Amino acid sequence: AYGGWLGGLNDRLPLLRNDRLAARAIRMWHVFAAAIAAYVIPVPVGYGLMKLGLATGSDVLGGFGFMFLFSPLLSWLGLVQAFPVMFVLLRIGWGGLLPTLALGACLGVLHVLEVAAYTGSTVWRRQLVSGAIFGTIFIAIVWSWLRGRRPEGLAPSPDKPTEGRV
């Protein structure tokens, strides 16, 4: 069995590549349903974090809770952009966890830039970092939802590197 540099973790979880033939089990509506889940799930989580932040006096928890609670106001644009790209990544065999998280981070930053361009506001570094973090969180929800609902479609790629081959 190939151990690889991650000790065989990719044998159970597709970190980079997924089996593109097995990904045929995932239809566009599966990815769309996962995007809808990523749109809805943060609302109760945000509410809970806000309540916890108020109870403990933590501004950080309250702030994250507020951002999650009101995230549907802006997250729909990133999710609309993400779900067709993610569908294509799955179909070409690059739907592993790391490329998907990179997609989320890039789309989160792009979303911040789009909103700033629309409103004419200045973009600060912390806003870009926040966009990358929230984009990664939302796309992780999409990927996890797909992994839970259609695990056969997110099977690791059968292509294993051999000695001397890059």
PDB file of N, CA and C in Angstrom, residues 62-152:
ATOM      1  N   GLY A  62     -19.106  36.829  19.676  1.00  0.00           N
ATOM      2  CA  GLY A  62     -20.253  37.616  19.217  1.00  0.00           C
ATOM      3  C   GLY A  62     -20.060  38.145  17.814  1.00  0.00           C
ATOM      4  N   GLY A  63     -18.836  38.575  17.499  1.00  0.00           N
ATOM      5  CA  GLY A  63     -18.545  39.088  16.159  1.00  0.00           C
ATOM      6  C   GLY A  63     -18.651  38.016  15.091  1.00  0.00           C
ATOM      7  N   PHE A  64     -18.056  36.838  15.380  1.00  0.00           N
ATOM      8  CA  PHE A  64     -18.181  35.739  14.425  1.00  0.00           C
ATOM      9  C   PHE A  64     -19.638  35.302  14.292  1.00  0.00           C
ATOM     10  N   GLY A  65     -20.342  35.261  15.408  1.00  0.00           N
ATOM     11  CA  GLY A  65     -21.757  34.909  15.357  1.00  0.00           C
ATOM     12  C   GLY A  65     -22.552  35.879  14.510  1.00  0.00           C
ATOM     13  N   PHE A  66     -22.272  37.166  14.660  1.00  0.00           N
ATOM     14  CA  PHE A  66     -22.952  38.184  13.861  1.00  0.00           C
ATOM     15  C   PHE A  66     -22.661  37.992  12.379  1.00  0.00           C
ATOM     16  N   MET A  67     -21.381  37.721  12.058  1.00  0.00           N
ATOM     17  CA  MET A  67     -21.011  37.532  10.647  1.00  0.00           C
ATOM     18  C   MET A  67     -21.693  36.299  10.050  1.00  0.00           C
ATOM     19  N   PHE A  68     -21.749  35.206  10.830  1.00  0.00           N
ATOM     20  CA  PHE A  68     -22.418  34.011  10.331  1.00  0.00           C
ATOM     21  C   PHE A  68     -23.932  34.202  10.237  1.00  0.00           C
ATOM     22  N   LEU A  69     -24.499  34.884  11.213  1.00  0.00           N
ATOM     23  CA  LEU A  69     -25.943  35.087  11.228  1.00  0.00           C
ATOM     24  C   LEU A  69     -26.411  35.877  10.014  1.00  0.00           C
ATOM     25  N   PHE A  70     -25.654  36.888   9.652  1.00  0.00           N
ATOM     26  CA  PHE A  70     -26.052  37.733   8.523  1.00  0.00           C
ATOM     27  C   PHE A  70     -25.314  37.385   7.224  1.00  0.00           C
ATOM     28  N   SER A  71     -24.601  36.282   7.205  1.00  0.00           N
ATOM     29  CA  SER A  71     -23.862  35.887   6.007  1.00  0.00           C
ATOM     30  C   SER A  71     -24.736  35.625   4.779  1.00  0.00           C
ATOM     31  N   PRO A  72     -25.986  35.156   4.922  1.00  0.00           N
ATOM     32  CA  PRO A  72     -26.781  34.949   3.707  1.00  0.00           C
ATOM     33  C   PRO A  72     -27.023  36.224   2.886  1.00  0.00           C
ATOM     34  N   LEU A  73     -26.867  37.371   3.517  1.00  0.00           N
ATOM     35  CA  LEU A  73     -27.048  38.614   2.754  1.00  0.00           C
ATOM     36  C   LEU A  73     -26.009  38.763   1.658  1.00  0.00           C
ATOM     37  N   LEU A  74     -24.801  38.223   1.880  1.00  0.00           N
ATOM     38  CA  LEU A  74     -23.729  38.379   0.898  1.00  0.00           C
ATOM     39  C   LEU A  74     -23.174  37.068   0.370  1.00  0.00           C
ATOM     40  N   SER A  75     -23.345  35.973   1.102  1.00  0.00           N
ATOM     41  CA  SER A  75     -22.696  34.724   0.697  1.00  0.00           C
ATOM     42  C   SER A  75     -23.300  34.101  -0.551  1.00  0.00           C
ATOM     43  N   TRP A  76     -24.493  34.482  -0.917  1.00  0.00           N
ATOM     44  CA  TRP A  76     -25.137  33.871  -2.087  1.00  0.00           C
ATOM     45  C   TRP A  76     -24.310  34.101  -3.345  1.00  0.00           C
ATOM     46  N   LEU A  77     -23.656  35.258  -3.455  1.00  0.00           N
ATOM     47  CA  LEU A  77     -22.877  35.549  -4.660  1.00  0.00           C
ATOM     48  C   LEU A  77     -21.690  34.596  -4.780  1.00  0.00           C
ATOM     49  N   GLY A  78     -20.985  34.373  -3.686  1.00  0.00           N
ATOM     50  CA  GLY A  78     -19.858  33.443  -3.714  1.00  0.00           C
ATOM     51  C   GLY A  78     -20.295  32.015  -3.974  1.00  0.00           C
ATOM     52  N   LEU A  79     -21.423  31.622  -3.403  1.00  0.00           N
ATOM     53  CA  LEU A  79     -21.902  30.257  -3.609  1.00  0.00           C
ATOM     54  C   LEU A  79     -22.391  30.041  -5.039  1.00  0.00           C
ATOM     55  N   VAL A  80     -22.989  31.062  -5.632  1.00  0.00           N
ATOM     56  CA  VAL A  80     -23.420  30.954  -7.033  1.00  0.00           C
ATOM     57  C   VAL A  80     -22.195  30.798  -7.940  1.00  0.00           C
ATOM     58  N   GLN A  81     -21.117  31.475  -7.596  1.00  0.00           N
ATOM     59  CA  GLN A  81     -19.890  31.337  -8.381  1.00  0.00           C
ATOM     60  C   GLN A  81     -19.200  30.002  -8.110  1.00  0.00           C
ATOM     61  N   ALA A  82     -19.313  29.509  -6.899  1.00  0.00           N
ATOM     62  CA  ALA A  82     -18.564  28.315  -6.509  1.00  0.00           C
ATOM     63  C   ALA A  82     -19.143  27.020  -7.041  1.00  0.00           C
ATOM     64  N   PHE A  83     -20.464  26.887  -7.051  1.00  0.00           N
ATOM     65  CA  PHE A  83     -20.983  25.545  -7.321  1.00  0.00           C
ATOM     66  C   PHE A  83     -20.735  25.058  -8.751  1.00  0.00           C
ATOM     67  N   PRO A  84     -20.787  25.883  -9.811  1.00  0.00           N
ATOM     68  CA  PRO A  84     -20.435  25.312 -11.114  1.00  0.00           C
ATOM     69  C   PRO A  84     -18.936  25.012 -11.248  1.00  0.00           C
ATOM     70  N   VAL A  85     -18.098  25.835 -10.620  1.00  0.00           N
ATOM     71  CA  VAL A  85     -16.653  25.589 -10.682  1.00  0.00           C
ATOM     72  C   VAL A  85     -16.317  24.306  -9.925  1.00  0.00           C
ATOM     73  N   MET A  86     -16.949  24.107  -8.791  1.00  0.00           N
ATOM     74  CA  MET A  86     -16.702  22.892  -8.019  1.00  0.00           C
ATOM     75  C   MET A  86     -17.172  21.657  -8.779  1.00  0.00           C
ATOM     76  N   PHE A  87     -18.290  21.779  -9.470  1.00  0.00           N
ATOM     77  CA  PHE A  87     -18.798  20.663 -10.276  1.00  0.00           C
ATOM     78  C   PHE A  87     -17.772  20.287 -11.354  1.00  0.00           C
ATOM     79  N   VAL A  88     -17.196  21.288 -12.003  1.00  0.00           N
ATOM     80  CA  VAL A  88     -16.194  21.034 -13.040  1.00  0.00           C
ATOM     81  C   VAL A  88     -14.937  20.421 -12.417  1.00  0.00           C
ATOM     82  N   LEU A  89     -14.495  20.934 -11.273  1.00  0.00           N
ATOM     83  CA  LEU A  89     -13.322  20.361 -10.597  1.00  0.00           C
ATOM     84  C   LEU A  89     -13.536  18.888 -10.277  1.00  0.00           C
ATOM     85  N   LEU A  90     -14.714  18.544  -9.808  1.00  0.00           N
ATOM     86  CA  LEU A  90     -15.011  17.142  -9.518  1.00  0.00           C
ATOM     87  C   LEU A  90     -14.959  16.297 -10.781  1.00  0.00           C
ATOM     88  N   ARG A  91     -15.504  16.807 -11.863  1.00  0.00           N
ATOM     89  CA  ARG A  91     -15.567  16.043 -13.109  1.00  0.00           C
ATOM     90  C   ARG A  91     -14.206  15.848 -13.770  1.00  0.00           C
ATOM     91  N   ILE A  92     -13.276  16.789 -13.565  1.00  0.00           N
ATOM     92  CA  ILE A  92     -11.957  16.632 -14.182  1.00  0.00           C
ATOM     93  C   ILE A  92     -10.952  15.961 -13.245  1.00  0.00           C
ATOM     94  N   GLY A  93     -11.406  15.608 -12.029  1.00  0.00           N
ATOM     95  CA  GLY A  93     -10.550  14.865 -11.123  1.00  0.00           C
ATOM     96  C   GLY A  93      -9.752  15.718 -10.155  1.00  0.00           C
ATOM     97  N   TRP A  94     -10.041  16.990 -10.055  1.00  0.00           N
ATOM     98  CA  TRP A  94      -9.340  17.870  -9.112  1.00  0.00           C
ATOM     99  C   TRP A  94     -10.280  18.346  -8.008  1.00  0.00           C
ATOM    100  N   GLY A  95     -11.197  17.509  -7.577  1.00  0.00           N
ATOM    101  CA  GLY A  95     -12.165  17.873  -6.553  1.00  0.00           C
ATOM    102  C   GLY A  95     -11.778  17.435  -5.162  1.00  0.00           C
ATOM    103  N   GLY A  96     -10.481  17.268  -4.912  1.00  0.00           N
ATOM    104  CA  GLY A  96     -10.029  16.913  -3.580  1.00  0.00           C
ATOM    105  C   GLY A  96     -10.227  18.062  -2.596  1.00  0.00           C
ATOM    106  N   LEU A  97      -9.916  17.811  -1.352  1.00  0.00           N
ATOM    107  CA  LEU A  97     -10.151  18.798  -0.305  1.00  0.00           C
ATOM    108  C   LEU A  97      -9.303  20.057  -0.490  1.00  0.00           C
ATOM    109  N   LEU A  98      -8.032  19.912  -0.778  1.00  0.00           N
ATOM    110  CA  LEU A  98      -7.157  21.090  -0.881  1.00  0.00           C
ATOM    111  C   LEU A  98      -7.504  22.004  -2.055  1.00  0.00           C
ATOM    112  N   PRO A  99      -7.721  21.476  -3.275  1.00  0.00           N
ATOM    113  CA  PRO A  99      -8.139  22.393  -4.352  1.00  0.00           C
ATOM    114  C   PRO A  99      -9.484  23.055  -4.066  1.00  0.00           C
ATOM    115  N   THR A 100     -10.380  22.342  -3.390  1.00  0.00           N
ATOM    116  CA  THR A 100     -11.674  22.916  -3.065  1.00  0.00           C
ATOM    117  C   THR A 100     -11.532  24.046  -2.048  1.00  0.00           C
ATOM    118  N   LEU A 101     -10.686  23.850  -1.031  1.00  0.00           N
ATOM    119  CA  LEU A 101     -10.458  24.915  -0.051  1.00  0.00           C
ATOM    120  C   LEU A 101      -9.774  26.116  -0.697  1.00  0.00           C
ATOM    121  N   ALA A 102      -8.861  25.859  -1.625  1.00  0.00           N
ATOM    122  CA  ALA A 102      -8.215  26.969  -2.345  1.00  0.00           C
ATOM    123  C   ALA A 102      -9.244  27.734  -3.178  1.00  0.00           C
ATOM    124  N   LEU A 103     -10.166  27.013  -3.790  1.00  0.00           N
ATOM    125  CA  LEU A 103     -11.247  27.662  -4.536  1.00  0.00           C
ATOM    126  C   LEU A 103     -12.062  28.557  -3.613  1.00  0.00           C
ATOM    127  N   GLY A 104     -12.402  28.067  -2.438  1.00  0.00           N
ATOM    128  CA  GLY A 104     -13.173  28.866  -1.483  1.00  0.00           C
ATOM    129  C   GLY A 104     -12.439  30.118  -1.062  1.00  0.00           C
ATOM    130  N   ALA A 105     -11.137  29.995  -0.785  1.00  0.00           N
ATOM    131  CA  ALA A 105     -10.351  31.164  -0.378  1.00  0.00           C
ATOM    132  C   ALA A 105     -10.288  32.187  -1.499  1.00  0.00           C
ATOM    133  N   CYS A 106     -10.044  31.719  -2.720  1.00  0.00           N
ATOM    134  CA  CYS A 106      -9.973  32.643  -3.869  1.00  0.00           C
ATOM    135  C   CYS A 106     -11.311  33.330  -4.117  1.00  0.00           C
ATOM    136  N   LEU A 107     -12.390  32.569  -4.055  1.00  0.00           N
ATOM    137  CA  LEU A 107     -13.701  33.177  -4.278  1.00  0.00           C
ATOM    138  C   LEU A 107     -14.097  34.105  -3.137  1.00  0.00           C
ATOM    139  N   GLY A 108     -13.655  33.812  -1.919  1.00  0.00           N
ATOM    140  CA  GLY A 108     -13.920  34.716  -0.804  1.00  0.00           C
ATOM    141  C   GLY A 108     -13.232  36.056  -1.001  1.00  0.00           C
ATOM    142  N   VAL A 109     -11.973  36.025  -1.435  1.00  0.00           N
ATOM    143  CA  VAL A 109     -11.239  37.270  -1.720  1.00  0.00           C
ATOM    144  C   VAL A 109     -11.882  37.994  -2.898  1.00  0.00           C
ATOM    145  N   LEU A 110     -12.233  37.256  -3.946  1.00  0.00           N
ATOM    146  CA  LEU A 110     -12.892  37.864  -5.103  1.00  0.00           C
ATOM    147  C   LEU A 110     -14.206  38.517  -4.707  1.00  0.00           C
ATOM    148  N   HIS A 111     -14.937  37.876  -3.816  1.00  0.00           N
ATOM    149  CA  HIS A 111     -16.212  38.417  -3.360  1.00  0.00           C
ATOM    150  C   HIS A 111     -16.012  39.735  -2.615  1.00  0.00           C
ATOM    151  N   VAL A 112     -14.990  39.807  -1.771  1.00  0.00           N
ATOM    152  CA  VAL A 112     -14.678  41.058  -1.070  1.00  0.00           C
ATOM    153  C   VAL A 112     -14.348  42.151  -2.080  1.00  0.00           C
ATOM    154  N   LEU A 113     -13.561  41.817  -3.089  1.00  0.00           N
ATOM    155  CA  LEU A 113     -13.198  42.805  -4.103  1.00  0.00           C
ATOM    156  C   LEU A 113     -14.408  43.249  -4.930  1.00  0.00           C
ATOM    157  N   GLU A 114     -15.314  42.304  -5.224  1.00  0.00           N
ATOM    158  CA  GLU A 114     -16.530  42.661  -5.965  1.00  0.00           C
ATOM    159  C   GLU A 114     -17.405  43.621  -5.174  1.00  0.00           C
ATOM    160  N   VAL A 115     -17.599  43.339  -3.892  1.00  0.00           N
ATOM    161  CA  VAL A 115     -18.427  44.207  -3.054  1.00  0.00           C
ATOM    162  C   VAL A 115     -17.774  45.580  -2.908  1.00  0.00           C
ATOM    163  N   ALA A 116     -16.442  45.599  -2.758  1.00  0.00           N
ATOM    164  CA  ALA A 116     -15.742  46.876  -2.637  1.00  0.00           C
ATOM    165  C   ALA A 116     -15.835  47.684  -3.935  1.00  0.00           C
ATOM    166  N   ALA A 117     -15.737  47.007  -5.067  1.00  0.00           N
ATOM    167  CA  ALA A 117     -15.855  47.716  -6.346  1.00  0.00           C
ATOM    168  C   ALA A 117     -17.260  48.257  -6.539  1.00  0.00           C
ATOM    169  N   TYR A 118     -18.250  47.506  -6.111  1.00  0.00           N
ATOM    170  CA  TYR A 118     -19.636  47.947  -6.255  1.00  0.00           C
ATOM    171  C   TYR A 118     -19.941  49.134  -5.351  1.00  0.00           C
ATOM    172  N   THR A 119     -19.423  49.083  -4.125  1.00  0.00           N
ATOM    173  CA  THR A 119     -19.710  50.159  -3.171  1.00  0.00           C
ATOM    174  C   THR A 119     -18.720  51.312  -3.254  1.00  0.00           C
ATOM    175  N   GLY A 120     -17.605  51.099  -3.945  1.00  0.00           N
ATOM    176  CA  GLY A 120     -16.602  52.149  -4.064  1.00  0.00           C
ATOM    177  C   GLY A 120     -15.777  52.335  -2.810  1.00  0.00           C
ATOM    178  N   SER A 121     -15.721  51.340  -1.944  1.00  0.00           N
ATOM    179  CA  SER A 121     -14.988  51.459  -0.686  1.00  0.00           C
ATOM    180  C   SER A 121     -13.562  50.952  -0.835  1.00  0.00           C
ATOM    181  N   THR A 122     -12.733  51.319   0.117  1.00  0.00           N
ATOM    182  CA  THR A 122     -11.352  50.869   0.162  1.00  0.00           C
ATOM    183  C   THR A 122     -11.297  49.472   0.770  1.00  0.00           C
ATOM    184  N   VAL A 123     -10.432  48.635   0.217  1.00  0.00           N
ATOM    185  CA  VAL A 123     -10.280  47.271   0.722  1.00  0.00           C
ATOM    186  C   VAL A 123      -9.052  47.219   1.616  1.00  0.00           C
ATOM    187  N   TRP A 124      -9.249  46.694   2.809  1.00  0.00           N
ATOM    188  CA  TRP A 124      -8.152  46.538   3.755  1.00  0.00           C
ATOM    189  C   TRP A 124      -7.724  45.084   3.784  1.00  0.00           C
ATOM    190  N   ARG A 125      -6.495  44.848   4.191  1.00  0.00           N
ATOM    191  CA  ARG A 125      -5.942  43.498   4.225  1.00  0.00           C
ATOM    192  C   ARG A 125      -6.791  42.570   5.097  1.00  0.00           C
ATOM    193  N   ARG A 126      -7.273  43.059   6.231  1.00  0.00           N
ATOM    194  CA  ARG A 126      -8.065  42.194   7.122  1.00  0.00           C
ATOM    195  C   ARG A 126      -9.388  41.792   6.469  1.00  0.00           C
ATOM    196  N   GLN A 127      -9.910  42.630   5.575  1.00  0.00           N
ATOM    197  CA  GLN A 127     -11.126  42.244   4.858  1.00  0.00           C
ATOM    198  C   GLN A 127     -10.835  41.125   3.870  1.00  0.00           C
ATOM    199  N   LEU A 128      -9.673  41.192   3.214  1.00  0.00           N
ATOM    200  CA  LEU A 128      -9.295  40.120   2.288  1.00  0.00           C
ATOM    201  C   LEU A 128      -9.067  38.813   3.036  1.00  0.00           C
ATOM    202  N   VAL A 129      -8.413  38.892   4.194  1.00  0.00           N
ATOM    203  CA  VAL A 129      -8.192  37.694   5.004  1.00  0.00           C
ATOM    204  C   VAL A 129      -9.522  37.140   5.486  1.00  0.00           C
ATOM    205  N   SER A 130     -10.404  38.011   5.920  1.00  0.00           N
ATOM    206  CA  SER A 130     -11.734  37.580   6.365  1.00  0.00           C
ATOM    207  C   SER A 130     -12.494  36.917   5.222  1.00  0.00           C
ATOM    208  N   GLY A 131     -12.416  37.491   4.034  1.00  0.00           N
ATOM    209  CA  GLY A 131     -13.067  36.885   2.871  1.00  0.00           C
ATOM    210  C   GLY A 131     -12.511  35.508   2.565  1.00  0.00           C
ATOM    211  N   ALA A 132     -11.181  35.369   2.660  1.00  0.00           N
ATOM    212  CA  ALA A 132     -10.562  34.068   2.410  1.00  0.00           C
ATOM    213  C   ALA A 132     -10.995  33.045   3.458  1.00  0.00           C
ATOM    214  N   ILE A 133     -11.054  33.469   4.719  1.00  0.00           N
ATOM    215  CA  ILE A 133     -11.454  32.549   5.790  1.00  0.00           C
ATOM    216  C   ILE A 133     -12.906  32.118   5.612  1.00  0.00           C
ATOM    217  N   PHE A 134     -13.790  33.080   5.384  1.00  0.00           N
ATOM    218  CA  PHE A 134     -15.199  32.728   5.247  1.00  0.00           C
ATOM    219  C   PHE A 134     -15.471  31.955   3.956  1.00  0.00           C
ATOM    220  N   GLY A 135     -14.768  32.289   2.883  1.00  0.00           N
ATOM    221  CA  GLY A 135     -14.910  31.503   1.656  1.00  0.00           C
ATOM    222  C   GLY A 135     -14.485  30.065   1.862  1.00  0.00           C
ATOM    223  N   THR A 136     -13.408  29.869   2.624  1.00  0.00           N
ATOM    224  CA  THR A 136     -12.940  28.519   2.925  1.00  0.00           C
ATOM    225  C   THR A 136     -13.939  27.765   3.797  1.00  0.00           C
ATOM    226  N   ILE A 137     -14.513  28.461   4.770  1.00  0.00           N
ATOM    227  CA  ILE A 137     -15.507  27.814   5.642  1.00  0.00           C
ATOM    228  C   ILE A 137     -16.737  27.392   4.841  1.00  0.00           C
ATOM    229  N   PHE A 138     -17.229  28.286   3.981  1.00  0.00           N
ATOM    230  CA  PHE A 138     -18.435  27.963   3.216  1.00  0.00           C
ATOM    231  C   PHE A 138     -18.192  26.830   2.224  1.00  0.00           C
ATOM    232  N   ILE A 139     -17.045  26.842   1.550  1.00  0.00           N
ATOM    233  CA  ILE A 139     -16.790  25.774   0.584  1.00  0.00           C
ATOM    234  C   ILE A 139     -16.504  24.458   1.311  1.00  0.00           C
ATOM    235  N   ALA A 140     -15.961  24.529   2.538  1.00  0.00           N
ATOM    236  CA  ALA A 140     -15.770  23.309   3.331  1.00  0.00           C
ATOM    237  C   ALA A 140     -17.117  22.699   3.701  1.00  0.00           C
ATOM    238  N   ILE A 141     -18.110  23.543   3.961  1.00  0.00           N
ATOM    239  CA  ILE A 141     -19.460  23.032   4.227  1.00  0.00           C
ATOM    240  C   ILE A 141     -19.998  22.322   2.988  1.00  0.00           C
ATOM    241  N   VAL A 142     -19.804  22.922   1.817  1.00  0.00           N
ATOM    242  CA  VAL A 142     -20.267  22.311   0.563  1.00  0.00           C
ATOM    243  C   VAL A 142     -19.581  20.968   0.361  1.00  0.00           C
ATOM    244  N   TRP A 143     -18.256  20.932   0.501  1.00  0.00           N
ATOM    245  CA  TRP A 143     -17.499  19.705   0.272  1.00  0.00           C
ATOM    246  C   TRP A 143     -17.902  18.629   1.276  1.00  0.00           C
ATOM    247  N   SER A 144     -18.043  19.017   2.545  1.00  0.00           N
ATOM    248  CA  SER A 144     -18.430  18.045   3.579  1.00  0.00           C
ATOM    249  C   SER A 144     -19.828  17.502   3.336  1.00  0.00           C
ATOM    250  N   TRP A 145     -20.730  18.368   2.894  1.00  0.00           N
ATOM    251  CA  TRP A 145     -22.094  17.935   2.586  1.00  0.00           C
ATOM    252  C   TRP A 145     -22.066  16.906   1.450  1.00  0.00           C
ATOM    253  N   LEU A 146     -21.298  17.196   0.411  1.00  0.00           N
ATOM    254  CA  LEU A 146     -21.181  16.242  -0.697  1.00  0.00           C
ATOM    255  C   LEU A 146     -20.528  14.945  -0.245  1.00  0.00           C
ATOM    256  N   ARG A 147     -19.498  15.056   0.570  1.00  0.00           N
ATOM    257  CA  ARG A 147     -18.788  13.866   1.052  1.00  0.00           C
ATOM    258  C   ARG A 147     -19.727  12.994   1.899  1.00  0.00           C
ATOM    259  N   GLY A 148     -20.606  13.628   2.671  1.00  0.00           N
ATOM    260  CA  GLY A 148     -21.544  12.868   3.479  1.00  0.00           C
ATOM    261  C   GLY A 148     -22.683  12.274   2.679  1.00  0.00           C
ATOM    262  N   ARG A 149     -23.154  12.989   1.660  1.00  0.00           N
ATOM    263  CA  ARG A 149     -24.309  12.534   0.876  1.00  0.00           C
ATOM    264  C   ARG A 149     -23.927  11.622  -0.279  1.00  0.00           C
ATOM    265  N   ARG A 150     -22.796  11.885  -0.920  1.00  0.00           N
ATOM    266  CA  ARG A 150     -22.360  11.097  -2.072  1.00  0.00           C
ATOM    267  C   ARG A 150     -20.896  10.702  -1.904  1.00  0.00           C
ATOM    268  N   PRO A 151     -20.567   9.860  -0.916  1.00  0.00           N
ATOM    269  CA  PRO A 151     -19.154   9.534  -0.672  1.00  0.00           C
ATOM    270  C   PRO A 151     -18.489   8.808  -1.834  1.00  0.00           C
ATOM    271  N   GLU A 152     -19.274   8.058  -2.601  1.00  0.00           N
ATOM    272  CA  GLU A 152     -18.682   7.351  -3.747  1.00  0.00           C
ATOM    273  C   GLU A 152     -18.215   8.321  -4.826  1.00  0.00           C
TER     274      GLU A 152
END
